[in-house]
PDB file of N, CA and C in Angstrom:
ATOM      1  N   MET O 883       0.836  -1.188   0.000  1.00  0.00           N
ATOM      2  CA  MET O 883       0.000   0.000   0.000  1.00  0.00           C
ATOM      3  C   MET O 883       0.878   1.248   0.000  1.00  0.00           C
ATOM      4  N   ILE O 884       0.451   2.236  -0.729  1.00  0.00           N
ATOM      5  CA  ILE O 884       1.200   3.489  -0.821  1.00  0.00           C
ATOM      6  C   ILE O 884       0.864   4.349   0.395  1.00  0.00           C
ATOM      7  N   PRO O 885       1.886   4.902   1.074  1.00  0.00           N
ATOM      8  CA  PRO O 885       1.648   5.602   2.336  1.00  0.00           C
ATOM      9  C   PRO O 885       1.320   7.093   2.239  1.00  0.00           C
ATOM     10  N   SER O 886       1.522   7.715   1.056  1.00  0.00           N
ATOM     11  CA  SER O 886       1.343   9.161   0.980  1.00  0.00           C
ATOM     12  C   SER O 886       1.109   9.612  -0.456  1.00  0.00           C
ATOM     13  N   VAL O 887       0.624  10.838  -0.594  1.00  0.00           N
ATOM     14  CA  VAL O 887       0.451  11.430  -1.922  1.00  0.00           C
ATOM     15  C   VAL O 887       1.794  11.551  -2.627  1.00  0.00           C
ATOM     16  N   GLU O 888       2.809  11.979  -1.909  1.00  0.00           N
ATOM     17  CA  GLU O 888       4.132  12.143  -2.520  1.00  0.00           C
ATOM     18  C   GLU O 888       4.643  10.814  -3.084  1.00  0.00           C
ATOM     19  N   THR O 889       4.486   9.739  -2.325  1.00  0.00           N
ATOM     20  CA  THR O 889       4.926   8.423  -2.783  1.00  0.00           C
ATOM     21  C   THR O 889       4.092   7.960  -3.977  1.00  0.00           C
ATOM     22  N   MET O 890       2.794   8.241  -3.959  1.00  0.00           N
ATOM     23  CA  MET O 890       1.912   7.892  -5.073  1.00  0.00           C
ATOM     24  C   MET O 890       2.401   8.547  -6.368  1.00  0.00           C
ATOM     25  N   ILE O 891       2.703   9.839  -6.309  1.00  0.00           N
ATOM     26  CA  ILE O 891       3.150  10.550  -7.503  1.00  0.00           C
ATOM     27  C   ILE O 891       4.544  10.076  -7.917  1.00  0.00           C
ATOM     28  N   GLU O 892       5.433   9.829  -6.970  1.00  0.00           N
ATOM     29  CA  GLU O 892       6.754   9.274  -7.311  1.00  0.00           C
ATOM     30  C   GLU O 892       6.609   7.944  -8.032  1.00  0.00           C
ATOM     31  N   GLN O 893       5.736   7.068  -7.539  1.00  0.00           N
ATOM     32  CA  GLN O 893       5.502   5.768  -8.179  1.00  0.00           C
ATOM     33  C   GLN O 893       4.975   5.959  -9.593  1.00  0.00           C
ATOM     34  N   TYR O 894       4.026   6.869  -9.754  1.00  0.00           N
ATOM     35  CA  TYR O 894       3.439   7.133 -11.064  1.00  0.00           C
ATOM     36  C   TYR O 894       4.491   7.636 -12.058  1.00  0.00           C
ATOM     37  N   VAL O 895       5.251   8.636 -11.669  1.00  0.00           N
ATOM     38  CA  VAL O 895       6.257   9.206 -12.571  1.00  0.00           C
ATOM     39  C   VAL O 895       7.370   8.192 -12.853  1.00  0.00           C
ATOM     40  N   ASP O 896       7.849   7.497 -11.830  1.00  0.00           N
ATOM     41  CA  ASP O 896       8.890   6.487 -12.039  1.00  0.00           C
ATOM     42  C   ASP O 896       8.432   5.392 -12.996  1.00  0.00           C
ATOM     43  N   THR O 897       7.168   5.024 -12.922  1.00  0.00           N
ATOM     44  CA  THR O 897       6.661   3.973 -13.805  1.00  0.00           C
ATOM     45  C   THR O 897       6.732   4.396 -15.265  1.00  0.00           C
ATOM     46  N   TRP O 898       6.547   5.663 -15.561  1.00  0.00           N
ATOM     47  CA  TRP O 898       6.676   6.134 -16.945  1.00  0.00           C
ATOM     48  C   TRP O 898       8.083   5.895 -17.501  1.00  0.00           C
ATOM     49  N   ASN O 899       9.058   5.687 -16.634  1.00  0.00           N
ATOM     50  CA  ASN O 899      10.436   5.474 -17.089  1.00  0.00           C
ATOM     51  C   ASN O 899      10.758   4.008 -17.343  1.00  0.00           C
ATOM     52  N   ALA O 900       9.801   3.134 -17.194  1.00  0.00           N
ATOM     53  CA  ALA O 900       9.998   1.721 -17.531  1.00  0.00           C
ATOM     54  C   ALA O 900      10.040   1.574 -19.051  1.00  0.00           C
ATOM     55  N   SER O 901      10.227   0.343 -19.522  1.00  0.00           N
ATOM     56  CA  SER O 901      10.317   0.153 -20.975  1.00  0.00           C
ATOM     57  C   SER O 901       9.599  -1.099 -21.467  1.00  0.00           C
ATOM     58  N   SER O 902       8.802  -1.734 -20.602  1.00  0.00           N
ATOM     59  CA  SER O 902       8.064  -2.920 -21.045  1.00  0.00           C
ATOM     60  C   SER O 902       6.630  -2.854 -20.539  1.00  0.00           C
ATOM     61  N   LEU O 903       5.748  -3.499 -21.265  1.00  0.00           N
ATOM     62  CA  LEU O 903       4.343  -3.498 -20.884  1.00  0.00           C
ATOM     63  C   LEU O 903       4.148  -4.112 -19.498  1.00  0.00           C
ATOM     64  N   GLU O 904       4.875  -5.172 -19.191  1.00  0.00           N
ATOM     65  CA  GLU O 904       4.752  -5.817 -17.884  1.00  0.00           C
ATOM     66  C   GLU O 904       5.163  -4.862 -16.759  1.00  0.00           C
ATOM     67  N   ALA O 905       6.248  -4.123 -16.956  1.00  0.00           N
ATOM     68  CA  ALA O 905       6.713  -3.162 -15.941  1.00  0.00           C
ATOM     69  C   ALA O 905       5.722  -2.017 -15.780  1.00  0.00           C
ATOM     70  N   TYR O 906       5.143  -1.558 -16.890  1.00  0.00           N
ATOM     71  CA  TYR O 906       4.141  -0.499 -16.800  1.00  0.00           C
ATOM     72  C   TYR O 906       2.932  -0.978 -16.009  1.00  0.00           C
ATOM     73  N   LYS O 907       2.431  -2.161 -16.330  1.00  0.00           N
ATOM     74  CA  LYS O 907       1.248  -2.681 -15.631  1.00  0.00           C
ATOM     75  C   LYS O 907       1.514  -2.848 -14.149  1.00  0.00           C
ATOM     76  N   ALA O 908       2.657  -3.400 -13.790  1.00  0.00           N
ATOM     77  CA  ALA O 908       2.984  -3.607 -12.376  1.00  0.00           C
ATOM     78  C   ALA O 908       3.137  -2.275 -11.644  1.00  0.00           C
ATOM     79  N   GLY O 909       3.828  -1.335 -12.229  1.00  0.00           N
ATOM     80  CA  GLY O 909       4.050  -0.044 -11.591  1.00  0.00           C
ATOM     81  C   GLY O 909       2.781   0.762 -11.440  1.00  0.00           C
ATOM     82  N   PHE O 910       1.983   0.820 -12.503  1.00  0.00           N
ATOM     83  CA  PHE O 910       0.745   1.590 -12.432  1.00  0.00           C
ATOM     84  C   PHE O 910      -0.276   0.931 -11.509  1.00  0.00           C
ATOM     85  N   ALA O 911      -0.283  -0.395 -11.434  1.00  0.00           N
ATOM     86  CA  ALA O 911      -1.244  -1.092 -10.562  1.00  0.00           C
ATOM     87  C   ALA O 911      -1.094  -0.655  -9.105  1.00  0.00           C
ATOM     88  N   ALA O 912       0.099  -0.250  -8.715  1.00  0.00           N
ATOM     89  CA  ALA O 912       0.343   0.166  -7.332  1.00  0.00           C
ATOM     90  C   ALA O 912      -0.237   1.549  -7.032  1.00  0.00           C
ATOM     91  N   CYS O 913      -0.329   2.416  -8.029  1.00  0.00           N
ATOM     92  CA  CYS O 913      -0.709   3.810  -7.767  1.00  0.00           C
ATOM     93  C   CYS O 913      -1.918   4.278  -8.555  1.00  0.00           C
ATOM     94  N   TRP O 914      -2.523   3.398  -9.319  1.00  0.00           N
ATOM     95  CA  TRP O 914      -3.595   3.763 -10.243  1.00  0.00           C
ATOM     96  C   TRP O 914      -4.829   2.949  -9.886  1.00  0.00           C
ATOM     97  N   ALA O 915      -5.925   3.588  -9.546  1.00  0.00           N
ATOM     98  CA  ALA O 915      -7.170   2.883  -9.225  1.00  0.00           C
ATOM     99  C   ALA O 915      -7.700   2.186 -10.485  1.00  0.00           C
ATOM    100  N   PRO O 916      -8.365   1.050 -10.327  1.00  0.00           N
ATOM    101  CA  PRO O 916      -8.848   0.303 -11.497  1.00  0.00           C
ATOM    102  C   PRO O 916      -9.722   1.126 -12.444  1.00  0.00           C
ATOM    103  N   GLU O 917     -10.503   2.057 -11.926  1.00  0.00           N
ATOM    104  CA  GLU O 917     -11.404   2.853 -12.758  1.00  0.00           C
ATOM    105  C   GLU O 917     -10.803   4.202 -13.163  1.00  0.00           C
ATOM    106  N   ALA O 918      -9.541   4.437 -12.855  1.00  0.00           N
ATOM    107  CA  ALA O 918      -8.908   5.738 -13.097  1.00  0.00           C
ATOM    108  C   ALA O 918      -8.931   6.126 -14.570  1.00  0.00           C
ATOM    109  N   THR O 919      -8.956   7.451 -14.791  1.00  0.00           N
ATOM    110  CA  THR O 919      -8.933   7.975 -16.156  1.00  0.00           C
ATOM    111  C   THR O 919      -7.764   8.938 -16.333  1.00  0.00           C
ATOM    112  N   TYR O 920      -7.327   9.056 -17.584  1.00  0.00           N
ATOM    113  CA  TYR O 920      -6.207   9.921 -17.965  1.00  0.00           C
ATOM    114  C   TYR O 920      -6.618  10.665 -19.221  1.00  0.00           C
ATOM    115  N   THR O 921      -6.326  11.967 -19.268  1.00  0.00           N
ATOM    116  CA  THR O 921      -6.491  12.741 -20.496  1.00  0.00           C
ATOM    117  C   THR O 921      -5.284  13.652 -20.659  1.00  0.00           C
ATOM    118  N   ASP O 922      -4.961  13.958 -21.908  1.00  0.00           N
ATOM    119  CA  ASP O 922      -3.922  14.933 -22.219  1.00  0.00           C
ATOM    120  C   ASP O 922      -4.284  15.580 -23.551  1.00  0.00           C
ATOM    121  N   PRO O 923      -3.506  16.537 -24.049  1.00  0.00           N
ATOM    122  CA  PRO O 923      -3.884  17.215 -25.282  1.00  0.00           C
ATOM    123  C   PRO O 923      -4.063  16.285 -26.476  1.00  0.00           C
ATOM    124  N   GLY O 924      -3.426  15.123 -26.466  1.00  0.00           N
ATOM    125  CA  GLY O 924      -3.524  14.209 -27.601  1.00  0.00           C
ATOM    126  C   GLY O 924      -4.446  13.026 -27.409  1.00  0.00           C
ATOM    127  N   HIS O 925      -5.001  12.880 -26.202  1.00  0.00           N
ATOM    128  CA  HIS O 925      -5.841  11.717 -25.899  1.00  0.00           C
ATOM    129  C   HIS O 925      -7.060  12.164 -25.103  1.00  0.00           C
ATOM    130  N   ALA O 926      -8.235  11.854 -25.624  1.00  0.00           N
ATOM    131  CA  ALA O 926      -9.463  12.278 -24.975  1.00  0.00           C
ATOM    132  C   ALA O 926      -9.706  11.520 -23.676  1.00  0.00           C
ATOM    133  N   LEU O 927      -9.524  10.209 -23.665  1.00  0.00           N
ATOM    134  CA  LEU O 927      -9.784   9.450 -22.458  1.00  0.00           C
ATOM    135  C   LEU O 927      -9.069   8.104 -22.518  1.00  0.00           C
ATOM    136  N   ILE O 928      -8.257   7.865 -21.528  1.00  0.00           N
ATOM    137  CA  ILE O 928      -7.607   6.572 -21.316  1.00  0.00           C
ATOM    138  C   ILE O 928      -8.142   6.084 -19.985  1.00  0.00           C
ATOM    139  N   GLN O 929      -8.489   4.799 -19.901  1.00  0.00           N
ATOM    140  CA  GLN O 929      -9.078   4.307 -18.657  1.00  0.00           C
ATOM    141  C   GLN O 929      -8.399   3.024 -18.190  1.00  0.00           C
ATOM    142  N   GLY O 930      -8.213   2.920 -16.863  1.00  0.00           N
ATOM    143  CA  GLY O 930      -7.724   1.708 -16.231  1.00  0.00           C
ATOM    144  C   GLY O 930      -6.224   1.502 -16.358  1.00  0.00           C
ATOM    145  N   VAL O 931      -5.732   0.508 -15.634  1.00  0.00           N
ATOM    146  CA  VAL O 931      -4.300   0.184 -15.634  1.00  0.00           C
ATOM    147  C   VAL O 931      -3.844  -0.244 -17.022  1.00  0.00           C
ATOM    148  N   ASP O 932      -4.616  -1.097 -17.693  1.00  0.00           N
ATOM    149  CA  ASP O 932      -4.215  -1.535 -19.031  1.00  0.00           C
ATOM    150  C   ASP O 932      -4.142  -0.367 -19.999  1.00  0.00           C
ATOM    151  N   GLY O 933      -5.087   0.566 -19.901  1.00  0.00           N
ATOM    152  CA  GLY O 933      -5.087   1.715 -20.797  1.00  0.00           C
ATOM    153  C   GLY O 933      -3.878   2.607 -20.601  1.00  0.00           C
ATOM    154  N   ILE O 934      -3.543   2.925 -19.347  1.00  0.00           N
ATOM    155  CA  ILE O 934      -2.384   3.790 -19.094  1.00  0.00           C
ATOM    156  C   ILE O 934      -1.086   3.066 -19.423  1.00  0.00           C
ATOM    157  N   ALA O 935      -1.035   1.749 -19.193  1.00  0.00           N
ATOM    158  CA  ALA O 935       0.159   0.968 -19.538  1.00  0.00           C
ATOM    159  C   ALA O 935       0.364   0.942 -21.050  1.00  0.00           C
ATOM    160  N   ASP O 936      -0.705   0.759 -21.803  1.00  0.00           N
ATOM    161  CA  ASP O 936      -0.602   0.776 -23.269  1.00  0.00           C
ATOM    162  C   ASP O 936      -0.129   2.139 -23.768  1.00  0.00           C
ATOM    163  N   LEU O 937      -0.650   3.212 -23.175  1.00  0.00           N
ATOM    164  CA  LEU O 937      -0.226   4.558 -23.563  1.00  0.00           C
ATOM    165  C   LEU O 937       1.264   4.768 -23.270  1.00  0.00           C
ATOM    166  N   ALA O 938       1.716   4.333 -22.105  1.00  0.00           N
ATOM    167  CA  ALA O 938       3.129   4.494 -21.743  1.00  0.00           C
ATOM    168  C   ALA O 938       4.027   3.713 -22.694  1.00  0.00           C
ATOM    169  N   LEU O 939       3.628   2.493 -23.048  1.00  0.00           N
ATOM    170  CA  LEU O 939       4.430   1.711 -23.984  1.00  0.00           C
ATOM    171  C   LEU O 939       4.475   2.377 -25.354  1.00  0.00           C
ATOM    172  N   HIS O 940       3.345   2.892 -25.810  1.00  0.00           N
ATOM    173  CA  HIS O 940       3.303   3.609 -27.088  1.00  0.00           C
ATOM    174  C   HIS O 940       4.249   4.816 -27.044  1.00  0.00           C
ATOM    175  N   SER O 941       4.221   5.542 -25.933  1.00  0.00           N
ATOM    176  CA  SER O 941       5.108   6.684 -25.758  1.00  0.00           C
ATOM    177  C   SER O 941       6.574   6.255 -25.809  1.00  0.00           C
ATOM    178  N   TRP O 942       6.896   5.161 -25.113  1.00  0.00           N
ATOM    179  CA  TRP O 942       8.276   4.651 -25.103  1.00  0.00           C
ATOM    180  C   TRP O 942       8.705   4.242 -26.511  1.00  0.00           C
ATOM    181  N   ASN O 943       7.814   3.577 -27.245  1.00  0.00           N
ATOM    182  CA  ASN O 943       8.159   3.139 -28.602  1.00  0.00           C
ATOM    183  C   ASN O 943       8.396   4.321 -29.529  1.00  0.00           C
ATOM    184  N   GLN O 944       7.692   5.425 -29.303  1.00  0.00           N
ATOM    185  CA  GLN O 944       7.905   6.623 -30.112  1.00  0.00           C
ATOM    186  C   GLN O 944       9.162   7.385 -29.699  1.00  0.00           C
ATOM    187  N   LEU O 945       9.461   7.365 -28.395  1.00  0.00           N
ATOM    188  CA  LEU O 945      10.591   8.138 -27.863  1.00  0.00           C
ATOM    189  C   LEU O 945      11.415   7.277 -26.908  1.00  0.00           C
ATOM    190  N   PRO O 946      12.096   6.245 -27.429  1.00  0.00           N
ATOM    191  CA  PRO O 946      12.872   5.390 -26.527  1.00  0.00           C
ATOM    192  C   PRO O 946      13.945   6.189 -25.782  1.00  0.00           C
ATOM    193  N   GLY O 947      14.089   5.887 -24.508  1.00  0.00           N
ATOM    194  CA  GLY O 947      15.083   6.583 -23.705  1.00  0.00           C
ATOM    195  C   GLY O 947      14.589   7.842 -23.030  1.00  0.00           C
ATOM    196  N   ARG O 948      13.372   8.264 -23.326  1.00  0.00           N
ATOM    197  CA  ARG O 948      12.849   9.457 -22.661  1.00  0.00           C
ATOM    198  C   ARG O 948      12.814   9.206 -21.154  1.00  0.00           C
ATOM    199  N   LYS O 949      13.002  10.280 -20.374  1.00  0.00           N
ATOM    200  CA  LYS O 949      13.057  10.121 -18.917  1.00  0.00           C
ATOM    201  C   LYS O 949      12.263  11.225 -18.253  1.00  0.00           C
ATOM    202  N   PHE O 950      11.280  10.821 -17.444  1.00  0.00           N
ATOM    203  CA  PHE O 950      10.441  11.754 -16.704  1.00  0.00           C
ATOM    204  C   PHE O 950      10.987  11.963 -15.296  1.00  0.00           C
ATOM    205  N   ASN O 951      10.848  13.191 -14.796  1.00  0.00           N
ATOM    206  CA  ASN O 951      11.220  13.544 -13.429  1.00  0.00           C
ATOM    207  C   ASN O 951      10.207  14.530 -12.872  1.00  0.00           C
ATOM    208  N   ILE O 952      10.063  14.508 -11.580  1.00  0.00           N
ATOM    209  CA  ILE O 952       9.216  15.485 -10.913  1.00  0.00           C
ATOM    210  C   ILE O 952      10.003  16.788 -10.811  1.00  0.00           C
ATOM    211  N   LEU O 953       9.435  17.859 -11.306  1.00  0.00           N
ATOM    212  CA  LEU O 953      10.083  19.157 -11.271  1.00  0.00           C
ATOM    213  C   LEU O 953       9.729  19.905  -9.983  1.00  0.00           C
ATOM    214  N   LYS O 954       8.451  19.888  -9.620  1.00  0.00           N
ATOM    215  CA  LYS O 954       7.980  20.495  -8.367  1.00  0.00           C
ATOM    216  C   LYS O 954       7.083  19.485  -7.670  1.00  0.00           C
ATOM    217  N   ARG O 955       7.327  19.295  -6.388  1.00  0.00           N
ATOM    218  CA  ARG O 955       6.575  18.340  -5.579  1.00  0.00           C
ATOM    219  C   ARG O 955       5.074  18.612  -5.650  1.00  0.00           C
ATOM    220  N   PRO O 956       4.275  17.589  -5.441  1.00  0.00           N
ATOM    221  CA  PRO O 956       2.828  17.813  -5.484  1.00  0.00           C
ATOM    222  C   PRO O 956       2.328  18.713  -4.356  1.00  0.00           C
ATOM    223  N   VAL O 957       1.356  19.525  -4.705  1.00  0.00           N
ATOM    224  CA  VAL O 957       0.575  20.255  -3.717  1.00  0.00           C
ATOM    225  C   VAL O 957      -0.836  19.695  -3.838  1.00  0.00           C
ATOM    226  N   PHE O 958      -1.516  19.526  -2.701  1.00  0.00           N
ATOM    227  CA  PHE O 958      -2.798  18.845  -2.748  1.00  0.00           C
ATOM    228  C   PHE O 958      -3.656  19.206  -1.543  1.00  0.00           C
ATOM    229  N   HIS O 959      -4.939  18.976  -1.704  1.00  0.00           N
ATOM    230  CA  HIS O 959      -5.903  19.081  -0.620  1.00  0.00           C
ATOM    231  C   HIS O 959      -7.185  18.383  -1.081  1.00  0.00           C
ATOM    232  N   HIS O 960      -7.955  17.886  -0.148  1.00  0.00           N
ATOM    233  CA  HIS O 960      -9.262  17.281  -0.416  1.00  0.00           C
ATOM    234  C   HIS O 960      -9.228  16.301  -1.594  1.00  0.00           C
ATOM    235  N   ASN O 961      -8.259  15.426  -1.611  1.00  0.00           N
ATOM    236  CA  ASN O 961      -8.139  14.366  -2.617  1.00  0.00           C
ATOM    237  C   ASN O 961      -7.946  14.877  -4.046  1.00  0.00           C
ATOM    238  N   SER O 962      -7.335  16.042  -4.189  1.00  0.00           N
ATOM    239  CA  SER O 962      -6.948  16.524  -5.509  1.00  0.00           C
ATOM    240  C   SER O 962      -5.661  17.323  -5.381  1.00  0.00           C
ATOM    241  N   GLY O 963      -4.924  17.433  -6.478  1.00  0.00           N
ATOM    242  CA  GLY O 963      -3.670  18.167  -6.425  1.00  0.00           C
ATOM    243  C   GLY O 963      -3.068  18.381  -7.798  1.00  0.00           C
ATOM    244  N   LYS O 964      -1.853  18.897  -7.780  1.00  0.00           N
ATOM    245  CA  LYS O 964      -1.104  19.129  -9.017  1.00  0.00           C
ATOM    246  C   LYS O 964       0.377  19.000  -8.709  1.00  0.00           C
ATOM    247  N   TYR O 965       1.141  18.721  -9.752  1.00  0.00           N
ATOM    248  CA  TYR O 965       2.598  18.724  -9.657  1.00  0.00           C
ATOM    249  C   TYR O 965       3.153  19.040 -11.041  1.00  0.00           C
ATOM    250  N   TYR O 966       4.378  19.482 -11.063  1.00  0.00           N
ATOM    251  CA  TYR O 966       5.056  19.812 -12.313  1.00  0.00           C
ATOM    252  C   TYR O 966       6.118  18.761 -12.589  1.00  0.00           C
ATOM    253  N   TRP O 967       6.290  18.441 -13.863  1.00  0.00           N
ATOM    254  CA  TRP O 967       7.243  17.413 -14.263  1.00  0.00           C
ATOM    255  C   TRP O 967       8.051  17.903 -15.456  1.00  0.00           C
ATOM    256  N   THR O 968       9.109  17.179 -15.722  1.00  0.00           N
ATOM    257  CA  THR O 968       9.927  17.427 -16.901  1.00  0.00           C
ATOM    258  C   THR O 968      10.240  16.083 -17.548  1.00  0.00           C
ATOM    259  N   VAL O 969      10.448  16.106 -18.834  1.00  0.00           N
ATOM    260  CA  VAL O 969      10.848  14.901 -19.551  1.00  0.00           C
ATOM    261  C   VAL O 969      12.050  15.246 -20.423  1.00  0.00           C
ATOM    262  N   ALA O 970      13.069  14.405 -20.349  1.00  0.00           N
ATOM    263  CA  ALA O 970      14.263  14.573 -21.183  1.00  0.00           C
ATOM    264  C   ALA O 970      14.004  13.887 -22.521  1.00  0.00           C
ATOM    265  N   LEU O 971      14.094  14.662 -23.586  1.00  0.00           N
ATOM    266  CA  LEU O 971      13.872  14.176 -24.948  1.00  0.00           C
ATOM    267  C   LEU O 971      15.104  14.460 -25.789  1.00  0.00           C
ATOM    268  N   PRO O 972      15.275  13.762 -26.916  1.00  0.00           N
ATOM    269  CA  PRO O 972      16.449  14.030 -27.766  1.00  0.00           C
ATOM    270  C   PRO O 972      16.565  15.489 -28.199  1.00  0.00           C
ATOM    271  N   GLU O 973      15.434  16.153 -28.440  1.00  0.00           N
ATOM    272  CA  GLU O 973      15.468  17.551 -28.875  1.00  0.00           C
ATOM    273  C   GLU O 973      15.565  18.537 -27.723  1.00  0.00           C
ATOM    274  N   GLY O 974      15.590  18.031 -26.511  1.00  0.00           N
ATOM    275  CA  GLY O 974      15.710  18.886 -25.338  1.00  0.00           C
ATOM    276  C   GLY O 974      14.577  18.631 -24.357  1.00  0.00           C
ATOM    277  N   PRO O 975      14.701  19.172 -23.155  1.00  0.00           N
ATOM    278  CA  PRO O 975      13.690  18.915 -22.126  1.00  0.00           C
ATOM    279  C   PRO O 975      12.364  19.608 -22.426  1.00  0.00           C
ATOM    280  N   ARG O 976      11.318  19.021 -21.892  1.00  0.00           N
ATOM    281  CA  ARG O 976       9.975  19.576 -22.003  1.00  0.00           C
ATOM    282  C   ARG O 976       9.335  19.518 -20.622  1.00  0.00           C
ATOM    283  N   GLN O 977       8.540  20.516 -20.299  1.00  0.00           N
ATOM    284  CA  GLN O 977       7.901  20.567 -18.985  1.00  0.00           C
ATOM    285  C   GLN O 977       6.398  20.427 -19.114  1.00  0.00           C
ATOM    286  N   GLY O 978       5.786  19.968 -18.046  1.00  0.00           N
ATOM    287  CA  GLY O 978       4.343  19.836 -18.024  1.00  0.00           C
ATOM    288  C   GLY O 978       3.805  19.932 -16.608  1.00  0.00           C
ATOM    289  N   LEU O 979       2.502  19.896 -16.517  1.00  0.00           N
ATOM    290  CA  LEU O 979       1.770  19.978 -15.261  1.00  0.00           C
ATOM    291  C   LEU O 979       0.698  18.901 -15.301  1.00  0.00           C
ATOM    292  N   ASP O 980       0.555  18.160 -14.217  1.00  0.00           N
ATOM    293  CA  ASP O 980      -0.526  17.191 -14.094  1.00  0.00           C
ATOM    294  C   ASP O 980      -1.429  17.596 -12.942  1.00  0.00           C
ATOM    295  N   TYR O 981      -2.723  17.620 -13.222  1.00  0.00           N
ATOM    296  CA  TYR O 981      -3.750  17.750 -12.188  1.00  0.00           C
ATOM    297  C   TYR O 981      -4.211  16.330 -11.885  1.00  0.00           C
ATOM    298  N   PHE O 982      -4.366  15.994 -10.616  1.00  0.00           N
ATOM    299  CA  PHE O 982      -4.776  14.630 -10.280  1.00  0.00           C
ATOM    300  C   PHE O 982      -5.789  14.623  -9.152  1.00  0.00           C
ATOM    301  N   GLU O 983      -6.569  13.555  -9.122  1.00  0.00           N
ATOM    302  CA  GLU O 983      -7.477  13.260  -8.024  1.00  0.00           C
ATOM    303  C   GLU O 983      -7.118  11.869  -7.526  1.00  0.00           C
ATOM    304  N   PHE O 984      -7.346  11.615  -6.251  1.00  0.00           N
ATOM    305  CA  PHE O 984      -6.938  10.334  -5.674  1.00  0.00           C
ATOM    306  C   PHE O 984      -7.928   9.876  -4.616  1.00  0.00           C
ATOM    307  N   ASN O 985      -7.889   8.570  -4.329  1.00  0.00           N
ATOM    308  CA  ASN O 985      -8.784   8.006  -3.321  1.00  0.00           C
ATOM    309  C   ASN O 985      -8.066   7.896  -1.971  1.00  0.00           C
ATOM    310  N   ASP O 986      -8.753   7.351  -0.988  1.00  0.00           N
ATOM    311  CA  ASP O 986      -8.187   7.252   0.361  1.00  0.00           C
ATOM    312  C   ASP O 986      -7.073   6.217   0.484  1.00  0.00           C
ATOM    313  N   GLN O 987      -6.895   5.382  -0.538  1.00  0.00           N
ATOM    314  CA  GLN O 987      -5.781   4.416  -0.561  1.00  0.00           C
ATOM    315  C   GLN O 987      -4.564   4.984  -1.300  1.00  0.00           C
ATOM    316  N   PHE O 988      -4.594   6.271  -1.581  1.00  0.00           N
ATOM    317  CA  PHE O 988      -3.521   6.951  -2.333  1.00  0.00           C
ATOM    318  C   PHE O 988      -3.292   6.296  -3.689  1.00  0.00           C
ATOM    319  N   GLN O 989      -4.395   6.112  -4.399  1.00  0.00           N
ATOM    320  CA  GLN O 989      -4.354   5.679  -5.792  1.00  0.00           C
ATOM    321  C   GLN O 989      -4.970   6.790  -6.631  1.00  0.00           C
ATOM    322  N   ILE O 990      -4.366   7.071  -7.756  1.00  0.00           N
ATOM    323  CA  ILE O 990      -4.877   8.084  -8.670  1.00  0.00           C
ATOM    324  C   ILE O 990      -6.208   7.599  -9.235  1.00  0.00           C
ATOM    325  N   THR O 991      -7.224   8.463  -9.220  1.00  0.00           N
ATOM    326  CA  THR O 991      -8.525   8.130  -9.806  1.00  0.00           C
ATOM    327  C   THR O 991      -8.778   8.927 -11.080  1.00  0.00           C
ATOM    328  N   ARG O 992      -8.095  10.048 -11.228  1.00  0.00           N
ATOM    329  CA  ARG O 992      -8.214  10.876 -12.432  1.00  0.00           C
ATOM    330  C   ARG O 992      -6.936  11.686 -12.564  1.00  0.00           C
ATOM    331  N   LEU O 993      -6.414  11.749 -13.788  1.00  0.00           N
ATOM    332  CA  LEU O 993      -5.239  12.565 -14.042  1.00  0.00           C
ATOM    333  C   LEU O 993      -5.442  13.289 -15.371  1.00  0.00           C
ATOM    334  N   VAL O 994      -5.207  14.596 -15.358  1.00  0.00           N
ATOM    335  CA  VAL O 994      -5.283  15.423 -16.555  1.00  0.00           C
ATOM    336  C   VAL O 994      -3.906  16.052 -16.726  1.00  0.00           C
ATOM    337  N   SER O 995      -3.276  15.763 -17.862  1.00  0.00           N
ATOM    338  CA  SER O 995      -1.912  16.224 -18.102  1.00  0.00           C
ATOM    339  C   SER O 995      -1.923  17.399 -19.087  1.00  0.00           C
ATOM    340  N   PHE O 996      -1.102  18.389 -18.785  1.00  0.00           N
ATOM    341  CA  PHE O 996      -0.944  19.577 -19.643  1.00  0.00           C
ATOM    342  C   PHE O 996       0.526  19.689 -20.027  1.00  0.00           C
ATOM    343  N   PHE O 997       0.767  19.799 -21.325  1.00  0.00           N
ATOM    344  CA  PHE O 997       2.143  19.997 -21.806  1.00  0.00           C
ATOM    345  C   PHE O 997       2.138  20.678 -23.148  1.00  0.00           C
TER     346      PHE O 997
END
């Protein structure tokens, strides 16, 4: 079980740095609620652990070696929050912001990514 919001977000971001579908599924299963949803500028709705794992693998296949890091620690209240991240890409770093909602077990239930 994840003990805190900070650990939940660390698990989520670290999982994006894996490189296999099995690693994505295992990592996201720890911090992602079964019914969780994800949206970003390029995807209207991704749902569940399998959906986010498939998206991460697709991202890895398009940009092998990319590396995500937390840029600013999460701030949160009442089961919602935000944090800033960066990703190292061949053309240079890129920054983004994720808004998230979570349950009492510190699992993400909704994440909206801006980049």
